[in-house]
Amino acid sequence: DNNSIAPTINNSGDISVAWERTLGDDSSLTATLKPNDSLDVEWNDGDWTANVNCGLDGVNVDGA
């Protein structure tokens, strides 16, 4: 399968969920959501990697 979802909970009760999509040819996209904290996205394309880290503290997405 090209998609996987991995929920995580630590001993403090913090929850995160990661979604990974295999794109083929050693390429993948992974997004990890930590509610009320951050959204991290990693794109791997062979030897090349891009990371985007977005803080979510105070972000309001009502109506989105």
XYZ file of N, CA and C in Angstrom:
192
model
N 0.844 -1.183 0.000
C 0.000 0.000 0.000
C 0.887 1.243 0.000
N 0.441 2.322 -0.629
C 1.232 3.547 -0.727
C 1.033 4.488 0.440
N 0.063 4.206 1.318
C -0.249 5.077 2.438
C -0.127 4.330 3.753
N 0.348 5.022 4.785
C 0.324 4.450 6.128
C 0.019 5.566 7.118
N -0.678 5.198 8.190
C -1.017 6.132 9.260
C -0.510 5.532 10.556
N 0.199 6.350 11.350
C 0.780 5.863 12.598
C 0.440 6.819 13.741
N -0.570 6.463 14.555
C -0.852 7.284 15.732
C 0.143 6.976 16.844
N 0.436 7.986 17.677
C 1.378 7.826 18.785
C 0.811 8.521 20.019
N 0.992 7.899 21.169
C 0.655 8.529 22.444
C 1.815 8.287 23.394
N 2.259 9.355 24.076
C 3.394 9.181 24.983
C 2.900 9.041 26.426
N 3.828 8.881 27.358
C 3.447 8.643 28.747
C 2.847 9.876 29.421
N 2.930 11.045 28.788
C 2.284 12.257 29.297
C 0.883 12.429 28.736
N 0.490 11.528 27.826
C -0.828 11.602 27.209
C -0.879 12.436 25.944
N 0.271 12.936 25.475
C 0.310 13.715 24.235
C 0.103 12.784 23.049
N -0.724 13.238 22.113
C -1.074 12.428 20.946
C -0.521 13.085 19.685
N -0.059 12.256 18.756
C 0.313 12.734 17.427
C -0.097 11.661 16.422
N -0.225 12.085 15.177
C -0.533 11.131 14.110
C 0.312 11.492 12.893
N 0.915 10.462 12.307
C 1.743 10.655 11.115
C 1.105 9.924 9.941
N 1.089 10.571 8.799
C 0.614 9.972 7.550
C 1.793 9.964 6.590
N 2.090 8.799 6.013
C 3.181 8.687 5.048
C 2.643 8.169 3.729
N 3.045 8.813 2.660
C 2.663 8.413 1.307
C 3.938 8.091 0.544
N 4.064 6.858 0.083
C 5.184 6.462 -0.759
C 4.883 6.908 -2.177
N 5.815 7.641 -2.779
C 5.608 8.201 -4.110
C 6.341 7.426 -5.196
N 7.131 6.424 -4.797
C 7.884 5.633 -5.764
C 9.274 6.203 -5.981
N 10.161 5.378 -6.526
C 11.532 5.800 -6.833
C 12.223 6.447 -5.630
N 12.154 5.813 -4.455
C 12.777 6.321 -3.227
C 12.254 7.681 -2.796
N 10.989 7.969 -3.098
C 10.384 9.243 -2.728
C 9.208 9.002 -1.789
N 9.049 9.918 -0.830
C 7.915 9.814 0.088
C 7.576 11.183 0.648
N 6.354 11.286 1.149
C 5.868 12.490 1.807
C 5.307 12.067 3.149
N 5.754 12.714 4.225
C 5.271 12.391 5.568
C 4.780 13.666 6.235
N 3.564 13.617 6.773
C 3.004 14.734 7.531
C 2.698 14.239 8.935
N 3.184 14.961 9.942
C 2.954 14.594 11.331
C 2.241 15.740 12.033
N 1.057 15.435 12.574
C 0.254 16.422 13.279
C 0.323 16.173 14.776
N 0.690 17.218 15.504
C 0.635 17.216 16.964
C -0.400 18.275 17.326
N -1.628 17.849 17.694
C -2.715 18.809 17.930
C -2.314 19.928 18.892
N -2.736 21.142 18.552
C -2.454 22.347 19.333
C -0.959 22.622 19.488
N -0.136 22.014 18.639
C 1.313 22.202 18.728
C 1.916 22.497 17.366
N 1.916 21.484 16.456
C 2.619 21.679 15.191
C 2.157 20.708 14.111
N 2.472 21.089 12.884
C 2.326 20.219 11.715
C 3.679 20.209 11.035
N 4.278 19.028 10.932
C 5.583 18.876 10.298
C 5.417 18.061 9.019
N 6.012 18.538 7.941
C 5.940 17.852 6.649
C 7.366 17.592 6.177
N 7.621 16.358 5.750
C 8.933 15.984 5.203
C 8.727 15.338 3.849
N 9.430 15.843 2.849
C 9.380 15.298 1.498
C 10.760 14.773 1.169
N 10.866 13.468 0.973
C 12.116 12.825 0.571
C 12.035 12.463 -0.900
N 13.050 12.836 -1.645
C 13.120 12.511 -3.067
C 14.536 12.034 -3.365
N 14.766 10.744 -3.103
C 16.101 10.186 -3.295
C 17.058 10.761 -2.267
N 18.094 11.461 -2.736
C 19.086 12.058 -1.846
C 18.678 13.438 -1.337
N 17.542 13.936 -1.779
C 17.092 15.283 -1.451
C 15.965 15.218 -0.427
N 15.988 16.080 0.597
C 14.943 16.131 1.613
C 14.573 17.577 1.900
N 13.262 17.839 1.964
C 12.761 19.155 2.359
C 11.897 18.977 3.598
N 12.038 19.892 4.564
C 11.253 19.867 5.793
C 10.541 21.194 5.975
N 9.270 21.124 6.376
C 8.493 22.309 6.730
C 7.919 22.050 8.110
N 8.163 22.973 9.030
C 7.667 22.856 10.397
C 6.789 24.071 10.680
N 5.499 23.814 10.944
C 4.536 24.888 11.172
C 3.988 24.809 12.586
N 4.237 25.835 13.365
C 3.659 25.896 14.699
C 2.176 26.180 14.627
N 1.388 25.561 15.482
C -0.058 25.735 15.469
C -0.593 26.466 16.691
N 0.262 26.785 17.636
C -0.191 27.448 18.847
C -0.823 28.793 18.509
N -2.092 28.957 18.857
C -2.807 30.210 18.607
C -3.401 30.330 17.222
N -3.273 29.307 16.375
C -3.823 29.359 15.015
C -5.304 29.024 15.067
N -6.125 29.831 14.412
C -7.560 29.600 14.354
C -7.949 29.283 12.911
N -8.554 28.112 12.705
C -8.950 27.696 11.363
C -10.471 27.523 11.272
N -11.222 28.265 12.071
C -12.680 28.210 11.996
C -13.137 28.558 10.589
N -14.046 27.779 10.054
C -14.598 28.037 8.734
C -13.718 27.583 7.587
N -12.582 26.989 7.868
C -11.680 26.538 6.799
C -12.152 25.214 6.249
